[in-house]
PDB file of C-alpha atoms and ligand atoms in Angstrom:
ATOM      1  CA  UNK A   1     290.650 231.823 118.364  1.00  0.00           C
ATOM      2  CA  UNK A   2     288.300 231.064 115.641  1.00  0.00           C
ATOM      3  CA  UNK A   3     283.888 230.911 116.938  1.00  0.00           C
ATOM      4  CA  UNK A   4     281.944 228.651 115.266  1.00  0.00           C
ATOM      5  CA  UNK A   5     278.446 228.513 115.229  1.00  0.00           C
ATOM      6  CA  UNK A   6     276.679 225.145 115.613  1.00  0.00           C
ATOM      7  CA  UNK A   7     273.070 224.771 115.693  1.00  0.00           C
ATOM      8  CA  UNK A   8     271.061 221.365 116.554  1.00  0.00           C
ATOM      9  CA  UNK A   9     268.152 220.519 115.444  1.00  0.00           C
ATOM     10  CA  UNK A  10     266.291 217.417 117.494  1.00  0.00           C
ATOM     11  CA  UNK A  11     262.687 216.616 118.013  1.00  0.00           C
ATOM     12  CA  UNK A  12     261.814 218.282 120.934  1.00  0.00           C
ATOM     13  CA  UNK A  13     264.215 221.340 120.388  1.00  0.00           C
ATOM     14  CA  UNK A  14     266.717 223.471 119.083  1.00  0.00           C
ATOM     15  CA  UNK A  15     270.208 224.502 120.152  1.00  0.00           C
ATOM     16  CA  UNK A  16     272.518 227.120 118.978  1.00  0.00           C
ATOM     17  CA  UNK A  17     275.730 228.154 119.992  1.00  0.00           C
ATOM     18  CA  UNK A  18     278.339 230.029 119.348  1.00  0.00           C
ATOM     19  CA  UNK A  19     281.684 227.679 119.968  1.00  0.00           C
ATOM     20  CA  UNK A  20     285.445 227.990 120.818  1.00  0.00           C
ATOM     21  CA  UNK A  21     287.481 225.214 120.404  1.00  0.00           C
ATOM     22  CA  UNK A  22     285.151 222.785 121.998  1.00  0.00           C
ATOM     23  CA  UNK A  23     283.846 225.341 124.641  1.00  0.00           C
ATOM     24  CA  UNK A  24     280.224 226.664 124.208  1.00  0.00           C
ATOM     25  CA  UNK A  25     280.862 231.156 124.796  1.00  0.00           C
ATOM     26  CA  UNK A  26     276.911 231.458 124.491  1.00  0.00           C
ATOM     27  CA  UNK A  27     273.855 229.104 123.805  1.00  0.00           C
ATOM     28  CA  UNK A  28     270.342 229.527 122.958  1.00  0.00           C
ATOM     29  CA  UNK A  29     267.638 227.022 123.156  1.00  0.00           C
ATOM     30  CA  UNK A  30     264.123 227.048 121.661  1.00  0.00           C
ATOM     31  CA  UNK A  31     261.873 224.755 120.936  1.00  0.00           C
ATOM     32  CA  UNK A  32     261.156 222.445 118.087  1.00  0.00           C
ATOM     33  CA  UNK A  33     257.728 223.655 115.966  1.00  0.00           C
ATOM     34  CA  UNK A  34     255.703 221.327 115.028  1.00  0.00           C
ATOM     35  CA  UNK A  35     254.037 222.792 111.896  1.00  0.00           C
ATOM     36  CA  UNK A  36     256.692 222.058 109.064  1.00  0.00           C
ATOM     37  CA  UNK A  37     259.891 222.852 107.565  1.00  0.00           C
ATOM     38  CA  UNK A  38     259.584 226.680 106.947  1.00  0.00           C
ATOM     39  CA  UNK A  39     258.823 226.963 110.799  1.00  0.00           C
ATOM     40  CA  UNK A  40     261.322 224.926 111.743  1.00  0.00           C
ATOM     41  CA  UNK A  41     264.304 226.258 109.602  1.00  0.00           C
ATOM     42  CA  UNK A  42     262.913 230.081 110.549  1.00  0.00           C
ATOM     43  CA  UNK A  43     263.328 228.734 114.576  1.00  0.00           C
ATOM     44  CA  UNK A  44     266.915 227.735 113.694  1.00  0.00           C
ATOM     45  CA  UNK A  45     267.990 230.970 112.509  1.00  0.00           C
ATOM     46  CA  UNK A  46     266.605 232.866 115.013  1.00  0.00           C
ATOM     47  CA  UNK A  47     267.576 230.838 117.579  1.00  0.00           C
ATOM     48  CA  UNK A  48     271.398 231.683 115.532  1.00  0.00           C
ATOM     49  CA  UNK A  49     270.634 235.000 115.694  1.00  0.00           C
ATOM     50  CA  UNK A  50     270.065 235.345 119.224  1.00  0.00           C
ATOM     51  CA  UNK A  51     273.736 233.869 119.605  1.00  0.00           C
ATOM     52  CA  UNK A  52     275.536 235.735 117.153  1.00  0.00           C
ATOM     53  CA  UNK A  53     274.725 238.460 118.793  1.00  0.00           C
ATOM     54  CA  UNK A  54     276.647 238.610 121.603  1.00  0.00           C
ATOM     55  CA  UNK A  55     278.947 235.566 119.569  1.00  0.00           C
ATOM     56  CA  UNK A  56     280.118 236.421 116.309  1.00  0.00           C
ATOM     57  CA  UNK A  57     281.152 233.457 114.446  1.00  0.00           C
ATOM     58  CA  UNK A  58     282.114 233.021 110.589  1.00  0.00           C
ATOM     59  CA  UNK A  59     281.368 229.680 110.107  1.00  0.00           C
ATOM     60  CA  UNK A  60     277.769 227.945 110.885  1.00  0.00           C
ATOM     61  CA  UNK A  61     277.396 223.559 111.488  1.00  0.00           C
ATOM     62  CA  UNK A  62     273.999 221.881 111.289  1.00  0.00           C
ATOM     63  CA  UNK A  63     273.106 218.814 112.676  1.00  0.00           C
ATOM     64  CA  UNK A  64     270.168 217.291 111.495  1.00  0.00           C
ATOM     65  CA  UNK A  65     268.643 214.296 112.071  1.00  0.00           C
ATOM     66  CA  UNK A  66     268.373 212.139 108.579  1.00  0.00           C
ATOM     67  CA  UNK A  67     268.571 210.514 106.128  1.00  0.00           C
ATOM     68  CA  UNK A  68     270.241 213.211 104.588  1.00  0.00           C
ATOM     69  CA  UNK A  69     271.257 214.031 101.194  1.00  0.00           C
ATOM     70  CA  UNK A  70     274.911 215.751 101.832  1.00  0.00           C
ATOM     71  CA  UNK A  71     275.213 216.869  98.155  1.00  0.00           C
ATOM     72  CA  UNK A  72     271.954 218.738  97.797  1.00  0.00           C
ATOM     73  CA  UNK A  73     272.221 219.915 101.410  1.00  0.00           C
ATOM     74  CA  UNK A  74     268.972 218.509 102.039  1.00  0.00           C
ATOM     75  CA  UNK A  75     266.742 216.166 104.781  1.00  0.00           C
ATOM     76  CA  UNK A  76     265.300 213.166 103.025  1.00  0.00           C
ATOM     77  CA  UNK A  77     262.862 213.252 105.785  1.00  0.00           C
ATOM     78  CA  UNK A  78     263.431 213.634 109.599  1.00  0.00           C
ATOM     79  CA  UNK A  79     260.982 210.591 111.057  1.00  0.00           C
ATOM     80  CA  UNK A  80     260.324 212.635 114.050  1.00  0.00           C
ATOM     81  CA  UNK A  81     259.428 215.709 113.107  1.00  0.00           C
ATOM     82  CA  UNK A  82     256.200 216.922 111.367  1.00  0.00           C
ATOM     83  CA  UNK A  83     256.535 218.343 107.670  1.00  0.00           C
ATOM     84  CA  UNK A  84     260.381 217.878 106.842  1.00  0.00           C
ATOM     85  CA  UNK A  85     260.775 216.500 103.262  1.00  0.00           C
ATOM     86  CA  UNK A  86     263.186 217.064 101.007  1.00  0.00           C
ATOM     87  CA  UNK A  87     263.811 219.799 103.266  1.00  0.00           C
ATOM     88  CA  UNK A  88     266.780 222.355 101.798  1.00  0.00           C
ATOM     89  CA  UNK A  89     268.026 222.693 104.907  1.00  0.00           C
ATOM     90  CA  UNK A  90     271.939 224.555 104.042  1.00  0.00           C
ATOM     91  CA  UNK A  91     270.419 226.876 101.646  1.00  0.00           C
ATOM     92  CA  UNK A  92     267.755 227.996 104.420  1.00  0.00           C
ATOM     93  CA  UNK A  93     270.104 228.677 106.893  1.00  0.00           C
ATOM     94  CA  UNK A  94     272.970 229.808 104.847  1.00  0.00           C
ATOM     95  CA  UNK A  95     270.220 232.878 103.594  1.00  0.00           C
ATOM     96  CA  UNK A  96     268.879 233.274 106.669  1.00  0.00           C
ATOM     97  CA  UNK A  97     272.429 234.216 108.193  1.00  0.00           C
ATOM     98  CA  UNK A  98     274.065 235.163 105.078  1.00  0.00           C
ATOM     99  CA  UNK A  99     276.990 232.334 106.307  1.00  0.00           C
ATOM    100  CA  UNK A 100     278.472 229.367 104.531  1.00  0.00           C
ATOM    101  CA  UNK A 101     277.114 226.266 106.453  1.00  0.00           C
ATOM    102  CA  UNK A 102     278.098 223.119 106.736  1.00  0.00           C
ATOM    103  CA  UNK A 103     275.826 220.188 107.058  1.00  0.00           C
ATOM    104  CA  UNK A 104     275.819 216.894 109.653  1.00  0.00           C
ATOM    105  CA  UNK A 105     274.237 214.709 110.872  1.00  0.00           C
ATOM    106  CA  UNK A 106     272.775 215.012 114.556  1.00  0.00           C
ATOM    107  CA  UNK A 107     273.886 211.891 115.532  1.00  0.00           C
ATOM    108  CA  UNK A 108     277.323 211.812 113.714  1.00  0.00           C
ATOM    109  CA  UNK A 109     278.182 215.740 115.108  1.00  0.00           C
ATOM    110  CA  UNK A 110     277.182 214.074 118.688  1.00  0.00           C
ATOM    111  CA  UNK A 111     279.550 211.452 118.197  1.00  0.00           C
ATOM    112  CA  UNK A 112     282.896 213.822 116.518  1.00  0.00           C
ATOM    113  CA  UNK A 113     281.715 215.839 119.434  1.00  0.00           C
ATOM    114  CA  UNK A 114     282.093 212.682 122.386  1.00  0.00           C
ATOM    115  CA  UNK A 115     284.920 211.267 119.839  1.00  0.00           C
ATOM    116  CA  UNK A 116     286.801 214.411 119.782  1.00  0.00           C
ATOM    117  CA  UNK A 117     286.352 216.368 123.386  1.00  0.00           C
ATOM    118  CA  UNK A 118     284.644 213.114 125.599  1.00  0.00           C
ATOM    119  CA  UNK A 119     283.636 209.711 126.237  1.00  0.00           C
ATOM    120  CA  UNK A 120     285.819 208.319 123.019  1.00  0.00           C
ATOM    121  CA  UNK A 121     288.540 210.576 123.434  1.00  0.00           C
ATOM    122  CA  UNK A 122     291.580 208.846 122.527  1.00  0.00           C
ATOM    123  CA  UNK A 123     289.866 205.809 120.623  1.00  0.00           C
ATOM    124  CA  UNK A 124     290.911 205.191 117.120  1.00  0.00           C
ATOM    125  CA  UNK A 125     287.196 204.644 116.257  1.00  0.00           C
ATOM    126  CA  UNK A 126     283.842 205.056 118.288  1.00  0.00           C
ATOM    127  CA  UNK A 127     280.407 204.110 117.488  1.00  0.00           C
ATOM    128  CA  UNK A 128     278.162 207.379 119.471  1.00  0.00           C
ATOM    129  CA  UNK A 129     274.536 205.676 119.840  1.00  0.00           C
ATOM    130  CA  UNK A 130     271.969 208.424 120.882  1.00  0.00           C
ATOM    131  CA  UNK A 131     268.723 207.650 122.618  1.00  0.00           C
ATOM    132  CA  UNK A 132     266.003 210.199 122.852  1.00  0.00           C
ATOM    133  CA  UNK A 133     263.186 211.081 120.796  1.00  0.00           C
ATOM    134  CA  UNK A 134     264.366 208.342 118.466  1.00  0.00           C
ATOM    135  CA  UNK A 135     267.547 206.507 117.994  1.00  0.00           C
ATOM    136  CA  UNK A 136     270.604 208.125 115.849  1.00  0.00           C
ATOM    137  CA  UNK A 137     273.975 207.105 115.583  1.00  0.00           C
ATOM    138  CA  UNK A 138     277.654 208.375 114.280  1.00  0.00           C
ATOM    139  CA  UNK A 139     280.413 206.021 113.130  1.00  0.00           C
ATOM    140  CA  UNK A 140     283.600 207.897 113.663  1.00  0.00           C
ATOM    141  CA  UNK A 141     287.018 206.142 112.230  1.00  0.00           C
ATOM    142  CA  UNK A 142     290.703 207.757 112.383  1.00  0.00           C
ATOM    143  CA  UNK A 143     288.656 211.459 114.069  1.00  0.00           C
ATOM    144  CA  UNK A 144     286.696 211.670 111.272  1.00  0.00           C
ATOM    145  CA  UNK A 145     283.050 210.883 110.613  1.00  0.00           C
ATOM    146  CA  UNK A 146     282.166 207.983 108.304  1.00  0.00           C
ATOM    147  CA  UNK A 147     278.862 208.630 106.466  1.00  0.00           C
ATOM    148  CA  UNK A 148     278.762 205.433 103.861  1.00  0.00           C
ATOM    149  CA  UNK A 149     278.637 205.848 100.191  1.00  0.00           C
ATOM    150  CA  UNK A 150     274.763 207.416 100.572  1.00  0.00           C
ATOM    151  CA  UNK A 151     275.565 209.974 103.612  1.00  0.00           C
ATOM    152  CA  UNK A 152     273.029 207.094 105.762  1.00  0.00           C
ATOM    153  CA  UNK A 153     275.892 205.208 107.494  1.00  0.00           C
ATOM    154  CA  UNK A 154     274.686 205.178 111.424  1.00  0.00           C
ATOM    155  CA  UNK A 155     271.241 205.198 111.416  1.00  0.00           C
ATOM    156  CA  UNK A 156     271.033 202.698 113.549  1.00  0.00           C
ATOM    157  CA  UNK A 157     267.525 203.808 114.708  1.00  0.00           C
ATOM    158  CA  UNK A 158     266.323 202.093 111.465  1.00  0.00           C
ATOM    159  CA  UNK A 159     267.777 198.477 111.849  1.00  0.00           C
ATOM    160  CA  UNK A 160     265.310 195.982 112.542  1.00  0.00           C
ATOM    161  CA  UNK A 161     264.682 195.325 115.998  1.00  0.00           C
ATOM    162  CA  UNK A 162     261.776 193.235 116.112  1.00  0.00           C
ATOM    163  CA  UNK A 163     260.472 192.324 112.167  1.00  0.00           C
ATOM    164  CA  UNK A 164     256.790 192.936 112.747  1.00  0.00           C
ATOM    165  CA  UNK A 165     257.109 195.335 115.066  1.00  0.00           C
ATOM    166  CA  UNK A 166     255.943 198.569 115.616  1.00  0.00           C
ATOM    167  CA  UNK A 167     256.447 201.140 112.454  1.00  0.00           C
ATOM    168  CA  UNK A 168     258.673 204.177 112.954  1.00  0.00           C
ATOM    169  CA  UNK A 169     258.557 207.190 111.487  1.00  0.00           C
ATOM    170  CA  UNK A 170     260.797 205.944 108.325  1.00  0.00           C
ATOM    171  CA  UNK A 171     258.444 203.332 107.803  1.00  0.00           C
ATOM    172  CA  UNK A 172     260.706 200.155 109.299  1.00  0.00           C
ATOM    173  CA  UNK A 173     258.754 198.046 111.021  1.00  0.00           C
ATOM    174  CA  UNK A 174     260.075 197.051 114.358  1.00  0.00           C
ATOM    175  CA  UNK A 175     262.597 199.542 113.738  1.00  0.00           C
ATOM    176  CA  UNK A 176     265.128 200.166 116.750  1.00  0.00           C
ATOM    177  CA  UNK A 177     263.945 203.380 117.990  1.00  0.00           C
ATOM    178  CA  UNK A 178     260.152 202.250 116.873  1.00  0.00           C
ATOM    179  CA  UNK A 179     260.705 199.686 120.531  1.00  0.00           C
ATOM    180  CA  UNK A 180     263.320 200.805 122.042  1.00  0.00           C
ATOM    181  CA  UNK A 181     263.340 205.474 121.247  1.00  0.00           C
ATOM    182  CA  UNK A 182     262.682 206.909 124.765  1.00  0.00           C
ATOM    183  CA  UNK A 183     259.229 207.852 122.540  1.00  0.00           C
ATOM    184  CA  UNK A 184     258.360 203.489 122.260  1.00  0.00           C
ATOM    185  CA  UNK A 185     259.248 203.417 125.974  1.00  0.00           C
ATOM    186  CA  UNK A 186     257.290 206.340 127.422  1.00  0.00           C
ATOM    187  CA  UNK A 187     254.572 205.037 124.528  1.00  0.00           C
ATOM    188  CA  UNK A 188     254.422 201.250 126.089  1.00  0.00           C
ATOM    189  CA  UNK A 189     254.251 202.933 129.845  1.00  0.00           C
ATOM    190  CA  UNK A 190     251.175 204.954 128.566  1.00  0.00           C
ATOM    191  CA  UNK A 191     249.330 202.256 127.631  1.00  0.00           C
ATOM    192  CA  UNK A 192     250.831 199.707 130.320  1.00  0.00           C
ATOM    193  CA  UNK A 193     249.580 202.194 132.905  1.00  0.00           C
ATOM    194  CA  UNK A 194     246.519 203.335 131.055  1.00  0.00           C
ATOM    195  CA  UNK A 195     247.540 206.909 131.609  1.00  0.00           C
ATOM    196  CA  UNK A 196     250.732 209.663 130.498  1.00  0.00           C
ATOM    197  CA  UNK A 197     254.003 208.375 132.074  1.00  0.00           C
ATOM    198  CA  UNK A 198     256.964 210.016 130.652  1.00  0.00           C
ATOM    199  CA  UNK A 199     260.950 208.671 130.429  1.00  0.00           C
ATOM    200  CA  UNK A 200     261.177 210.126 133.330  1.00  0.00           C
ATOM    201  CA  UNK A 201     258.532 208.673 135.563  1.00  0.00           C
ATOM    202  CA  UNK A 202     259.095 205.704 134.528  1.00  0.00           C
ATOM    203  CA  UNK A 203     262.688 205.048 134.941  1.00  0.00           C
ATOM    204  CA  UNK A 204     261.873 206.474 138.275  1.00  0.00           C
ATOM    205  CA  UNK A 205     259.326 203.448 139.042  1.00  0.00           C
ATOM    206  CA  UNK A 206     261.606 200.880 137.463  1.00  0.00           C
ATOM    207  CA  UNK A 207     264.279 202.218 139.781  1.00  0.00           C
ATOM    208  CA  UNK A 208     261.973 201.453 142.505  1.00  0.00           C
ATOM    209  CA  UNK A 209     261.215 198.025 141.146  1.00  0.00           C
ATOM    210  CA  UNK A 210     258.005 198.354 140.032  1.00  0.00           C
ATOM    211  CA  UNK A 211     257.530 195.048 138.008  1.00  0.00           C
ATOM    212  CA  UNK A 212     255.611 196.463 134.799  1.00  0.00           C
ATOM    213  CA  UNK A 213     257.921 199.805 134.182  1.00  0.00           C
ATOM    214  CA  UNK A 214     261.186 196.856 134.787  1.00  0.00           C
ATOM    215  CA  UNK A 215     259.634 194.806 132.240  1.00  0.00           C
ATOM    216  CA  UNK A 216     259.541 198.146 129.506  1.00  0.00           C
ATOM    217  CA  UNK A 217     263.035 199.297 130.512  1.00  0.00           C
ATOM    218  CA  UNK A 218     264.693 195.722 130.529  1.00  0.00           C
ATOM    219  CA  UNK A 219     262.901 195.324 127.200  1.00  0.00           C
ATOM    220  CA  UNK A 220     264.351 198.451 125.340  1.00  0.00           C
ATOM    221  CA  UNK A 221     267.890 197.686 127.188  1.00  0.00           C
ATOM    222  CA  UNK A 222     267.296 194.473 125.427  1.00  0.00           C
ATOM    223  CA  UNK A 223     267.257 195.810 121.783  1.00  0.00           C
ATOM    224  CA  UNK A 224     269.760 198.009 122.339  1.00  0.00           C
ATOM    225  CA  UNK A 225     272.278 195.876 123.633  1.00  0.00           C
ATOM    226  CA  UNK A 226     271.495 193.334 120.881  1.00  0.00           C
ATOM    227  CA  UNK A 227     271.881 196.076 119.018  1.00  0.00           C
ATOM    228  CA  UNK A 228     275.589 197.098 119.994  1.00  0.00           C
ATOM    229  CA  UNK A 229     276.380 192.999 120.546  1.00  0.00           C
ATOM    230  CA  UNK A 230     276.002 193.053 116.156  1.00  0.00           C
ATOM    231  CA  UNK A 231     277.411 195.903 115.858  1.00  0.00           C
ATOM    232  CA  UNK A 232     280.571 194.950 117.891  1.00  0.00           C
ATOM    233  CA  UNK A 233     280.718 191.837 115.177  1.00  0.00           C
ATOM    234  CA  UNK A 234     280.112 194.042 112.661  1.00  0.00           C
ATOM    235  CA  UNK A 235     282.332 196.753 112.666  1.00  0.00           C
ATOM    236  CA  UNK A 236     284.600 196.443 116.037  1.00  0.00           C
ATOM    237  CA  UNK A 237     284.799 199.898 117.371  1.00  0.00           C
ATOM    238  CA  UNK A 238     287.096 200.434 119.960  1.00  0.00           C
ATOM    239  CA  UNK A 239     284.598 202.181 122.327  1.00  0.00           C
ATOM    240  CA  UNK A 240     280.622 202.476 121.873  1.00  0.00           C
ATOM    241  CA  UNK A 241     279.770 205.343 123.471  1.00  0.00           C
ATOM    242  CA  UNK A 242     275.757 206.196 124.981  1.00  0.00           C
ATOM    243  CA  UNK A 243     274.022 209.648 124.222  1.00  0.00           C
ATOM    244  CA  UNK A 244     270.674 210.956 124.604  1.00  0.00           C
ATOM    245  CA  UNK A 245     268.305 212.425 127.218  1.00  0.00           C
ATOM    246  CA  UNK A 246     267.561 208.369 128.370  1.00  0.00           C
ATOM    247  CA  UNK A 247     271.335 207.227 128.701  1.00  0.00           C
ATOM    248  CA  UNK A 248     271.347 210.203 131.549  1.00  0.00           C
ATOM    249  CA  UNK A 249     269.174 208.511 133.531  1.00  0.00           C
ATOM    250  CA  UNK A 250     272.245 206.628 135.217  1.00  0.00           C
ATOM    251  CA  UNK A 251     274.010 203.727 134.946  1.00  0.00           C
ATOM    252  CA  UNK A 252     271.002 201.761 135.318  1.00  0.00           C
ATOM    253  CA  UNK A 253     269.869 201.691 131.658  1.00  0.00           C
ATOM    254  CA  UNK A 254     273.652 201.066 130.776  1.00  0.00           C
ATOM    255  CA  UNK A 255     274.208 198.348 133.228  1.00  0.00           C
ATOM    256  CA  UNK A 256     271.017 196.175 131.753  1.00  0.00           C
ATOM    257  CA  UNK A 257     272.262 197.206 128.174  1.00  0.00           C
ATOM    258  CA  UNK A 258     275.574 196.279 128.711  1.00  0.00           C
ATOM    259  CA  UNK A 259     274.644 192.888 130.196  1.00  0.00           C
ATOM    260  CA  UNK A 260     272.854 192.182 126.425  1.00  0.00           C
ATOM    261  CA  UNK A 261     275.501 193.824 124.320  1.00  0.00           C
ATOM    262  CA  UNK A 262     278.270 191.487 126.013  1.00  0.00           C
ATOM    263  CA  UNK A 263     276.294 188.336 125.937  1.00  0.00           C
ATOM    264  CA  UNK A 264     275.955 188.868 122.130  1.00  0.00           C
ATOM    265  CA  UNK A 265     278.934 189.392 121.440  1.00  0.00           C
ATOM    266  CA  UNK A 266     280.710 186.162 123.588  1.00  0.00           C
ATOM    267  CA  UNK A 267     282.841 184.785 122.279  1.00  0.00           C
ATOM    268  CA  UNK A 268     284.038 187.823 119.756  1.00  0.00           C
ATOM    269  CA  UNK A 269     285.192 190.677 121.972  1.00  0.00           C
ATOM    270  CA  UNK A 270     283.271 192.286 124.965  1.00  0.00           C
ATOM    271  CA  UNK A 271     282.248 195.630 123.762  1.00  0.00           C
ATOM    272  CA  UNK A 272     283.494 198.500 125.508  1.00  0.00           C
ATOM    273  CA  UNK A 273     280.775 200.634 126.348  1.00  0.00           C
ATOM    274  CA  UNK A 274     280.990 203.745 127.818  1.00  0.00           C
ATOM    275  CA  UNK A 275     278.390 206.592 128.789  1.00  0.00           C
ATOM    276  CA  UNK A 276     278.420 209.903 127.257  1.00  0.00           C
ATOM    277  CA  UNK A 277     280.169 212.928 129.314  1.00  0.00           C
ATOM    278  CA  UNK A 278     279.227 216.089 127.286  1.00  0.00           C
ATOM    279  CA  UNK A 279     275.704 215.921 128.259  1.00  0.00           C
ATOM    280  CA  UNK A 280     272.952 217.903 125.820  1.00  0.00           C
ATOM    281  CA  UNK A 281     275.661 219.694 124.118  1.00  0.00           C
ATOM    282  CA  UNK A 282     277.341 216.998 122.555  1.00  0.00           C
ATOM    283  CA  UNK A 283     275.254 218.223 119.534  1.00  0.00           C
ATOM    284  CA  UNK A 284     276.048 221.383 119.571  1.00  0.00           C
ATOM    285  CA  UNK A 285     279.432 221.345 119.688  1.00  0.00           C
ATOM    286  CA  UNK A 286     279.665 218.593 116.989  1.00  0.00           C
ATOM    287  CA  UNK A 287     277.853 220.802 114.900  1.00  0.00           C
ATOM    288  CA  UNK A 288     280.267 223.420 115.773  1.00  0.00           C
ATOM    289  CA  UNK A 289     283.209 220.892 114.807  1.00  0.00           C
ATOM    290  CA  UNK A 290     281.587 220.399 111.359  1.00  0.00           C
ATOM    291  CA  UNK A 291     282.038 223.977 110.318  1.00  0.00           C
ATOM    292  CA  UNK A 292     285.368 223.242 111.135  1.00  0.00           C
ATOM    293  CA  UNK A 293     285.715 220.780 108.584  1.00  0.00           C
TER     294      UNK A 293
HETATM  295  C1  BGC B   1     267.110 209.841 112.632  1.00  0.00           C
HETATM  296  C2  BGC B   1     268.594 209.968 112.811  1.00  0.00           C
HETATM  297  C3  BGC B   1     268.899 210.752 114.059  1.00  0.00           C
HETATM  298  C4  BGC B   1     268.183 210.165 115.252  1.00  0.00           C
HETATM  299  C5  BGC B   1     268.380 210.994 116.496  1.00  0.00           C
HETATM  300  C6  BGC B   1     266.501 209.257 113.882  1.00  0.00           C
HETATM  301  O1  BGC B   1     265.111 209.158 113.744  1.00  0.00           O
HETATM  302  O2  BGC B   1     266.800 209.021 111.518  1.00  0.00           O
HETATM  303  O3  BGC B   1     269.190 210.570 111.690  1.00  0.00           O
HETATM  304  O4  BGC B   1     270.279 210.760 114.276  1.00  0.00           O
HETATM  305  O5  BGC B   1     266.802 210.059 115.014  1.00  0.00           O
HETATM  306  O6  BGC B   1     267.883 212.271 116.350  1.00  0.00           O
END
């Protein structure tokens, strides 16, 4: 059975491992420097390292978060982390390991990941929206990914959300995950509550009905749903399917996002939204499934 390696690169940190036909054999996970591309790209390929180890694997899949440029193997920039642009990103890692490497998307490895092995398994197409550090998603049509005539199709973190709004790390103002990123919502709790409140604390307060973390939840669940209720006019995926560190926090962000996404699209077709099922390592394992290709 052929290994692959797949290694994911998000904005707090960085997975490797080593993969057999969608099972992870051995994973690594560091985390993300903040001080620039050479740090970065030396993290990933020691993180590799670590795995191929015990994991020998012949072919290597990035997924990075974009824009990307898939014919100079490059990041355009990655708006969440420090110091990547123009980043050379496959001819990095393909030194560092001495492998061919294949380059993805985090987002759209996430979603051939959920497409192939999870939540969209079975659906002709499925639209994979992520929600974490920022907001990333992967377009998948007939099992394979659909990255647009510029490699950008999916990046739904840069619609505009709110024009005015807050300006993300790409420079959109209002942009989706600039309100709506679990970064805007543990941002707005900060300053709401006048002191650090994470995702997690405050999902844990909404829970409990406090009135001003309801307000910053049912706000981003707002954006997002308006979000999928276009999309669902726009391109009519069978299944959308939700990612991320915040879409595990229950069925309580999906409920309140699903509420939005079906009232904007009445009238069309109620989107089918389902939540993730391969956890953290939906990235991974996409990554993986891009060597493949
Ligand atoms: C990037 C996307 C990525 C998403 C999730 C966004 O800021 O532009 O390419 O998929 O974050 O990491």
């Amino acid at each position: 059975m052929q290994t692959l390696l797949g290694i994911d690169l998000g904005g707090t940190k960085i997975a490797a491992a080593a993969v057999q036909n969608g099972k992870i054999i051995a994973k690594v996970i560091i985390p993300t420097p903040k001080d620039g591309a050479q740090s970065v790209f030396a993290a990933m390929i020691e993180a590799a390292k670590e795995v191929l180890k015990t994991a020998p694997a012949s072919r290597v899949g990035v997924g990075v978060p974009g824009p990307l440029d898939f014919k100079k193997g490059e990041i355009k920039f990655a708006p969440n982390i420090n110091g990547i642009i123009n980043a050379p990103v496959v001819a990095a890692i393909s030194a560092g390991l001495g492998l061919p490497v294949e380059l993805e998307n985090d987002a759209n490895a996430a979603g051939l990941a959920e497409h192939t092995y999870g939540a969209g398994r079975g659906a002709s197409s499925s639209y994979f929206i992520t929600i974490s550090t920022g907001i990333g998603g992967g377009i998948i049509i007939n099992d394979r990914v659909w990255r647009g005539a510029n490699g950008i199709a999916g990046e739904i973190g840069h619609i505009t959300a709110l024009p005015g709004g807050v300006i993300a790390g790409s420079g959109v103002s209002g942009a989706l995950e600039a309100v709506a990123s679990g970064t805007a919502m543990a941002r707005d709790a900060t300053y709401a509550y006048a002191r650090p409140v994470d995702t997690k604390e405050l999902f844990a307060m909404a829970e409990a009905g406090d009135w001003k973390a309801l307000k910053i939840v049912n706000q981003a669940a707002f954006y997002i749903g308006t979000a999928i209720g276009d999309l669902q006019k726009n391109l009519d995926p069978e299944v959308f399917v939700l990612g991320g560190g915040v879409s595990e926090v229950g069925d309580f962000f999906l409920d309140k996002i699903r509420a939005v996404a079906e009232d904007g699209a009445k009238g069309f077709a109620i989107p089918v939204i389902r939540k993730a099922v391969l956890g953290s390592d939906a990235g991974v394992i996409g990554a993986a499934l891009a060597a493949r290709e």
